[in-house]
CSV table of N, CA, C and O in Angstrom, one decimal:
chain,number,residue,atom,x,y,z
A,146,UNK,N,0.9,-1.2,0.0
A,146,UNK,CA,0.0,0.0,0.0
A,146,UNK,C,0.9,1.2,0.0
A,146,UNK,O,1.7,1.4,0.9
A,147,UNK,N,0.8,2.0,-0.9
A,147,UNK,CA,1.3,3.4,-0.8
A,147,UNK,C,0.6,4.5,-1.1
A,147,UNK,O,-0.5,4.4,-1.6
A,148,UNK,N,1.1,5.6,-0.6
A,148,UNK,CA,0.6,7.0,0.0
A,148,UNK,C,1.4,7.7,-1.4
A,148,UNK,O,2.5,7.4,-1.9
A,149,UNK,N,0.5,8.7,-1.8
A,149,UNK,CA,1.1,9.3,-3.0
A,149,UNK,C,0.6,10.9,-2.5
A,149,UNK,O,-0.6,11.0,-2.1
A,150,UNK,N,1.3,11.8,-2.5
A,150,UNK,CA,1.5,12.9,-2.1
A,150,UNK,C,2.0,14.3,-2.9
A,150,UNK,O,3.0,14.9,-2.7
A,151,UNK,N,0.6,14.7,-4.0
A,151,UNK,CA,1.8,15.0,-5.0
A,151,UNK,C,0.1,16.4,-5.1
A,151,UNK,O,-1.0,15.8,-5.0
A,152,UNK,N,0.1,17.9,-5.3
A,152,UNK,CA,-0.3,19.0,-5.6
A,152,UNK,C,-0.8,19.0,-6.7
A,152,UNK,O,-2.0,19.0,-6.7
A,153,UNK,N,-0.1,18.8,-7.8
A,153,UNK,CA,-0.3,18.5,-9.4
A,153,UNK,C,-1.4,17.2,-9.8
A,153,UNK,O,-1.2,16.0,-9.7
A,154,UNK,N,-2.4,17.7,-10.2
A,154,UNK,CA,-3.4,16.5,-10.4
A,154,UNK,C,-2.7,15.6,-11.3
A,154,UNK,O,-2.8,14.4,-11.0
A,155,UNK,N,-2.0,16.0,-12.5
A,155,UNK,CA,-1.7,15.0,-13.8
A,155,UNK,C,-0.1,13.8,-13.2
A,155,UNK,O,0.1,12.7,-13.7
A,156,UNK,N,0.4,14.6,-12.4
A,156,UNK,CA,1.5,14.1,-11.6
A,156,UNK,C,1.5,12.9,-10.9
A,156,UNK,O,2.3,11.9,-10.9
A,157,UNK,N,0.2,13.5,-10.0
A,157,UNK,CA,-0.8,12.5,-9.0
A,157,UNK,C,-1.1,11.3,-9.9
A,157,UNK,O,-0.7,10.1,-9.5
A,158,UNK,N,-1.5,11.4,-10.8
A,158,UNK,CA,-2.7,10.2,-11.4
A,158,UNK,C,-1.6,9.5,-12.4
A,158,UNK,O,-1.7,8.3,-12.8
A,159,UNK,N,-0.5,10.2,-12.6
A,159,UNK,CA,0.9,9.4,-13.2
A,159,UNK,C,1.4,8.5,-12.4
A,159,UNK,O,1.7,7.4,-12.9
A,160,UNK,N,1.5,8.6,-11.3
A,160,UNK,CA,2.0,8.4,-10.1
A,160,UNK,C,1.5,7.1,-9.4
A,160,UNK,O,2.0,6.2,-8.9
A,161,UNK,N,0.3,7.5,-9.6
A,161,UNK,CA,-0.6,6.8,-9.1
A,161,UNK,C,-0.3,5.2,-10.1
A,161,UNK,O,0.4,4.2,-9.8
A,162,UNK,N,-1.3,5.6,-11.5
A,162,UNK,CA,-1.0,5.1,-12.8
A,162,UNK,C,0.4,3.6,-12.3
A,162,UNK,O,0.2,2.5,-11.8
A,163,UNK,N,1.8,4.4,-12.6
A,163,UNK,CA,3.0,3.7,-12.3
A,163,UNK,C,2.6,2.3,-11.0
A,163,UNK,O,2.3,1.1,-11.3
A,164,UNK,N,2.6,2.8,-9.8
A,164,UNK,CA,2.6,1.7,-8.6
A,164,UNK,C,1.1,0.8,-8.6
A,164,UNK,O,0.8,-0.3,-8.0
A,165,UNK,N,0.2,1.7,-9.4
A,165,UNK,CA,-0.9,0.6,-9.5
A,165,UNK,C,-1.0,-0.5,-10.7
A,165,UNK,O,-1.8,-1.4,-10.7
A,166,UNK,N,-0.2,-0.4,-11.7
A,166,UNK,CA,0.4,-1.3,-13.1
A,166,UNK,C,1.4,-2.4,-12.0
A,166,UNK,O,1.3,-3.6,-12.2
A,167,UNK,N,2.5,-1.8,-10.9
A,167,UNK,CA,2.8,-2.7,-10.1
A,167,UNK,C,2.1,-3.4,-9.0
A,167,UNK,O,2.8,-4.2,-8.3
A,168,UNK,N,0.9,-3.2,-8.7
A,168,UNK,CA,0.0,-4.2,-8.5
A,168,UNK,C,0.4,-3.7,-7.1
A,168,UNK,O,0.9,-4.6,-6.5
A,169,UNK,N,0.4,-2.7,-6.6
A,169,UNK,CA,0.4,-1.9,-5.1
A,169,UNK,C,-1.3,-1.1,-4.8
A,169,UNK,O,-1.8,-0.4,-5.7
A,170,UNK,N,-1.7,-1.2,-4.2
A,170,UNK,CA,-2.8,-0.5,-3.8
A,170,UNK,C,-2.3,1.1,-3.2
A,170,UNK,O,-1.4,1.3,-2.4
A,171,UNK,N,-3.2,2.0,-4.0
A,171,UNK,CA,-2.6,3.0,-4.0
A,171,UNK,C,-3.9,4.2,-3.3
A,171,UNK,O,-5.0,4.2,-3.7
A,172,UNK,N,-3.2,5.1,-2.0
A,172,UNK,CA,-4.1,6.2,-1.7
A,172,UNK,C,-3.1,8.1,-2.2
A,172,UNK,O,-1.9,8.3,-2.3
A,173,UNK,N,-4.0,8.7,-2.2
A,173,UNK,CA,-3.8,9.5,-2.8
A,173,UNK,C,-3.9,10.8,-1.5
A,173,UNK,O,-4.5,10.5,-0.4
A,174,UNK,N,-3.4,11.7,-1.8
A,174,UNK,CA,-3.6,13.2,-0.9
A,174,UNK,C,-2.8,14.3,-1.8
A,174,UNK,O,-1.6,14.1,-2.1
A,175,UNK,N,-3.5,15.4,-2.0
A,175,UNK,CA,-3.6,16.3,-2.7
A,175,UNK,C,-2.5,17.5,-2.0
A,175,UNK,O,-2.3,18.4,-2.7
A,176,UNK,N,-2.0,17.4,-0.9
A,176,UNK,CA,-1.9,18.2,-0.4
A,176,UNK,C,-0.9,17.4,0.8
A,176,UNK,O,-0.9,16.2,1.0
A,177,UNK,N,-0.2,18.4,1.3
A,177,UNK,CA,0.9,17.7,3.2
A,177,UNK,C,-0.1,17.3,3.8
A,177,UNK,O,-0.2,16.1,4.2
A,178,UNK,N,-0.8,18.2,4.0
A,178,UNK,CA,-1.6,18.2,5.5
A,178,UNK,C,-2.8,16.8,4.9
A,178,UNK,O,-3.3,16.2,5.9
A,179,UNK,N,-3.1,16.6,4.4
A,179,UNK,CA,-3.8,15.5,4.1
A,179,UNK,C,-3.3,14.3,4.0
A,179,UNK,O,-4.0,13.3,4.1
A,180,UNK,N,-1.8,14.4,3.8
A,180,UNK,CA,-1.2,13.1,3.0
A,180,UNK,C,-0.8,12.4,5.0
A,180,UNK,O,-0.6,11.2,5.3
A,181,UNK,N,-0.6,13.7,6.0
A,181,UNK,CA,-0.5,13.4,7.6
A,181,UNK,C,-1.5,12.9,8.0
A,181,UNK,O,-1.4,11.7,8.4
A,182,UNK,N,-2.9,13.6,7.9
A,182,UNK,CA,-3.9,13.0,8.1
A,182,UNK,C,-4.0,11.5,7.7
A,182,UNK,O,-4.2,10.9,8.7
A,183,UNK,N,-3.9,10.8,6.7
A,183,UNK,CA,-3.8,9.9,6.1
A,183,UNK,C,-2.6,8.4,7.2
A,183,UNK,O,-2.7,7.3,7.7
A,184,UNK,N,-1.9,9.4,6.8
A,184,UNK,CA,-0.5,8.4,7.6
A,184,UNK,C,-1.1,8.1,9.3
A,184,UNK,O,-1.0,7.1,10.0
A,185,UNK,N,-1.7,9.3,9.7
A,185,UNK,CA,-2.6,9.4,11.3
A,185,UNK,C,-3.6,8.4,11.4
A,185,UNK,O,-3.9,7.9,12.5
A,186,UNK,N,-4.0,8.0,10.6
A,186,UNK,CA,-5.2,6.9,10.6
A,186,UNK,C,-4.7,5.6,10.8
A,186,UNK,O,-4.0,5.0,9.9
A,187,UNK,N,-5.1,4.8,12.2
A,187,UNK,CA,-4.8,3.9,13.0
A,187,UNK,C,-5.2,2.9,12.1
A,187,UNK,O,-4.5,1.9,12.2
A,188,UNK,N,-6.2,2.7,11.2
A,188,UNK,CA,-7.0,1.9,10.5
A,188,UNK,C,-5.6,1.1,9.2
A,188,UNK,O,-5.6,-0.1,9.0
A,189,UNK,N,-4.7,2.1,8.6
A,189,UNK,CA,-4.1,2.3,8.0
A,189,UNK,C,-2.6,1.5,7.7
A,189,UNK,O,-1.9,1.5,8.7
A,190,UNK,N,-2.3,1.2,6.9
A,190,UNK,CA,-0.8,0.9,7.1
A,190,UNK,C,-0.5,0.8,5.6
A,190,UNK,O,-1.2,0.2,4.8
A,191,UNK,N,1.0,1.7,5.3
A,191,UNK,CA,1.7,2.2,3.8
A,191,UNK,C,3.0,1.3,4.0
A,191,UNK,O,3.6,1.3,5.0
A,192,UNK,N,3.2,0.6,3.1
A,192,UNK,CA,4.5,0.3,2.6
A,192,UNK,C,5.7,1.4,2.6
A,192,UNK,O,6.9,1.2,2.8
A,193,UNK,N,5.1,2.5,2.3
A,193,UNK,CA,5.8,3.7,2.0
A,193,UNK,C,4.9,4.9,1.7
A,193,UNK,O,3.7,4.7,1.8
A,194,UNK,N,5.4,6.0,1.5
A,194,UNK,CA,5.2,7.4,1.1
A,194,UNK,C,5.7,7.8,0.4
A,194,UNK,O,6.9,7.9,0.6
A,195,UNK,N,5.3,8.2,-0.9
A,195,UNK,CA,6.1,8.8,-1.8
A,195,UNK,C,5.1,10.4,-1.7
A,195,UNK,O,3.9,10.4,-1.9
A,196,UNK,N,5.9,11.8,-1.1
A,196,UNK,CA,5.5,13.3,-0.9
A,196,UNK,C,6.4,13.7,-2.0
A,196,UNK,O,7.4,13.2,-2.4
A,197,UNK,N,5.6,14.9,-2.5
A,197,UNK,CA,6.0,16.1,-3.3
A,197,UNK,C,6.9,17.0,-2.4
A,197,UNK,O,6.2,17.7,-1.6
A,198,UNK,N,8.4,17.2,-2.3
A,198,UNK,CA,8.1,17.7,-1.2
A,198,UNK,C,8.6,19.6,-1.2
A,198,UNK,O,9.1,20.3,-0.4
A,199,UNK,N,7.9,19.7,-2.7
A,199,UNK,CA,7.9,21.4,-2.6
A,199,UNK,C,6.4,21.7,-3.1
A,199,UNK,O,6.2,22.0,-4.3
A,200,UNK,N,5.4,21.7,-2.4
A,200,UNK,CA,4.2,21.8,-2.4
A,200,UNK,C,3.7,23.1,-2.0
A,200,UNK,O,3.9,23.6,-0.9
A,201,UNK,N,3.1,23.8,-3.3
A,201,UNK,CA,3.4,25.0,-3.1
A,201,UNK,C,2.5,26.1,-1.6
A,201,UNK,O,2.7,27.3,-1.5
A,202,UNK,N,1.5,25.1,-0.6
A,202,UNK,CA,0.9,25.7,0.0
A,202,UNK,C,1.7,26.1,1.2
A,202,UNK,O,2.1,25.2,2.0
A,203,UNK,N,2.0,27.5,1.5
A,203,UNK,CA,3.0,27.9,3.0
A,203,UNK,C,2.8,27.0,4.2
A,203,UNK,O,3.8,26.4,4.6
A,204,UNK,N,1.9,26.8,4.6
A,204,UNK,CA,1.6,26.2,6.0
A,204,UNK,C,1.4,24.6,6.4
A,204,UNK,O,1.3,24.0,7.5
A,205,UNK,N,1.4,24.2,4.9
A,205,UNK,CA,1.2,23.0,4.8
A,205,UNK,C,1.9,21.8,3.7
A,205,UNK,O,1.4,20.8,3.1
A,206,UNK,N,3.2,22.2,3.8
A,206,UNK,CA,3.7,21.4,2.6
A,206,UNK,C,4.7,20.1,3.1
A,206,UNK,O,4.8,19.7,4.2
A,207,UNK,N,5.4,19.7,1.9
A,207,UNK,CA,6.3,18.3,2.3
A,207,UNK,C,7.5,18.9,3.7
A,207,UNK,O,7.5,18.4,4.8
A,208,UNK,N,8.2,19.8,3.5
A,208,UNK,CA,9.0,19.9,4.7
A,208,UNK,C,8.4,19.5,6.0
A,208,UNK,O,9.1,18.9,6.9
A,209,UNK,N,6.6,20.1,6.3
A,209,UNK,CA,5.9,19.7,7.1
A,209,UNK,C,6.1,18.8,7.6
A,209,UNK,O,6.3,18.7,8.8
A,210,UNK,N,6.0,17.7,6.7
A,210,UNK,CA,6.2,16.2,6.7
A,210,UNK,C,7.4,15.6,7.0
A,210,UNK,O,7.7,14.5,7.5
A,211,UNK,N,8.1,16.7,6.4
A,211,UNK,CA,9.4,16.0,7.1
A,211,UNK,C,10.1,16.1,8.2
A,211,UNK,O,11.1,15.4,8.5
A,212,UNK,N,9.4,17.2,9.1
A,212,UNK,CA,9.6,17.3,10.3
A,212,UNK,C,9.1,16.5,11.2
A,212,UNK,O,9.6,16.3,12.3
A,213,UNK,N,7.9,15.9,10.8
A,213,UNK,CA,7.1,14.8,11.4
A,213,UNK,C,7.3,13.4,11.0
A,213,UNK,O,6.5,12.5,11.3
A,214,UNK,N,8.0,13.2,10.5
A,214,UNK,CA,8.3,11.6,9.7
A,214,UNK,C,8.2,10.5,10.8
A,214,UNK,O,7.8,9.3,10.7
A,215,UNK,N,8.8,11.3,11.9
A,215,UNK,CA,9.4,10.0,12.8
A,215,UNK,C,8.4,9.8,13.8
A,215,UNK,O,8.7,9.1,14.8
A,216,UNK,N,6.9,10.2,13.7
A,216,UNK,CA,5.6,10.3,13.9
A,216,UNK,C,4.6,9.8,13.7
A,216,UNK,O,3.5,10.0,14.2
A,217,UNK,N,4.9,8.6,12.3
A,217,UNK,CA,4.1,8.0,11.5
A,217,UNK,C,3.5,6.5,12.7
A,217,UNK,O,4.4,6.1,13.4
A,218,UNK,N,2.7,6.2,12.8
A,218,UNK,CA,2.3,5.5,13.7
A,218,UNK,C,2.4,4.2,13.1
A,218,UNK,O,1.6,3.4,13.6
A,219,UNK,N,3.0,3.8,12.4
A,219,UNK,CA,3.2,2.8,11.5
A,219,UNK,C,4.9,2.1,10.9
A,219,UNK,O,5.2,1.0,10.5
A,220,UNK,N,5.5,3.2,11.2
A,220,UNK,CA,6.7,3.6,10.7
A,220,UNK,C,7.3,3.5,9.5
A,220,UNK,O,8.4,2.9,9.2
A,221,UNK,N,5.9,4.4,8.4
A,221,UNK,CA,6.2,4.2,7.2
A,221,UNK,C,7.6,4.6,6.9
A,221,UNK,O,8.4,5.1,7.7
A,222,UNK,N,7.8,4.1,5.6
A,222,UNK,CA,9.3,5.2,5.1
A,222,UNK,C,8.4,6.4,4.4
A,222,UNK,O,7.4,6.3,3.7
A,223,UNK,N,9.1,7.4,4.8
A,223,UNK,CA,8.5,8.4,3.7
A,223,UNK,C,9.7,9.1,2.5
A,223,UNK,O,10.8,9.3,2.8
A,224,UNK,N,9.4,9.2,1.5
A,224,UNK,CA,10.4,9.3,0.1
A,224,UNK,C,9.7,10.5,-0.1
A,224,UNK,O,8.5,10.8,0.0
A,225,UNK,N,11.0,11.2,-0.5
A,225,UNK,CA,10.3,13.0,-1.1
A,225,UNK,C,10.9,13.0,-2.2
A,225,UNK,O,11.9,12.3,-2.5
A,226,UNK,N,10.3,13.8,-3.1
A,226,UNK,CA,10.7,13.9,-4.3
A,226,UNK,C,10.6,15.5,-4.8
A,226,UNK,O,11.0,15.8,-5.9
């Protein structure tokens, strides 16, 4: 299962596209603060994260994320790109 983290719709659904032809179940977040939310969910468990991590919104972007990595309740890997 992976977490795809990417601002750019066409990027996202590329993205997506790629790891789901590799037969990974794939969730999606449009945004940091969503893609956290996501990782927060106890229900949940990612093989990995792949984050955008220059997302253009101030308050809420990949750096966000990367301050918080070691917070994942799961202990995804998180990959920035």
């Amino acid at each position: 299962h992976v977490l795809v983290a990417e601002d750019d719709h066409f990027q996202r659904l590329a993205i997506m596209d790629i790891f789901e032809c590799l037969e990974y179940e794939v969730t999606a977040a449009e945004n940091a603060q969503k893609a956290w939310e996501k990782l927060q969910e106890s229900t949940l468990s990612y093989d990995f994260a792949l984050i955008n991590l220059a997302m253009p919104d101030v308050d809420d972007n990949g750096p966000m994320l990367l301050s918080k990595r070691d917070g994942t309740p799961h202990g995804e890997q998180l990959l920035f790109l």
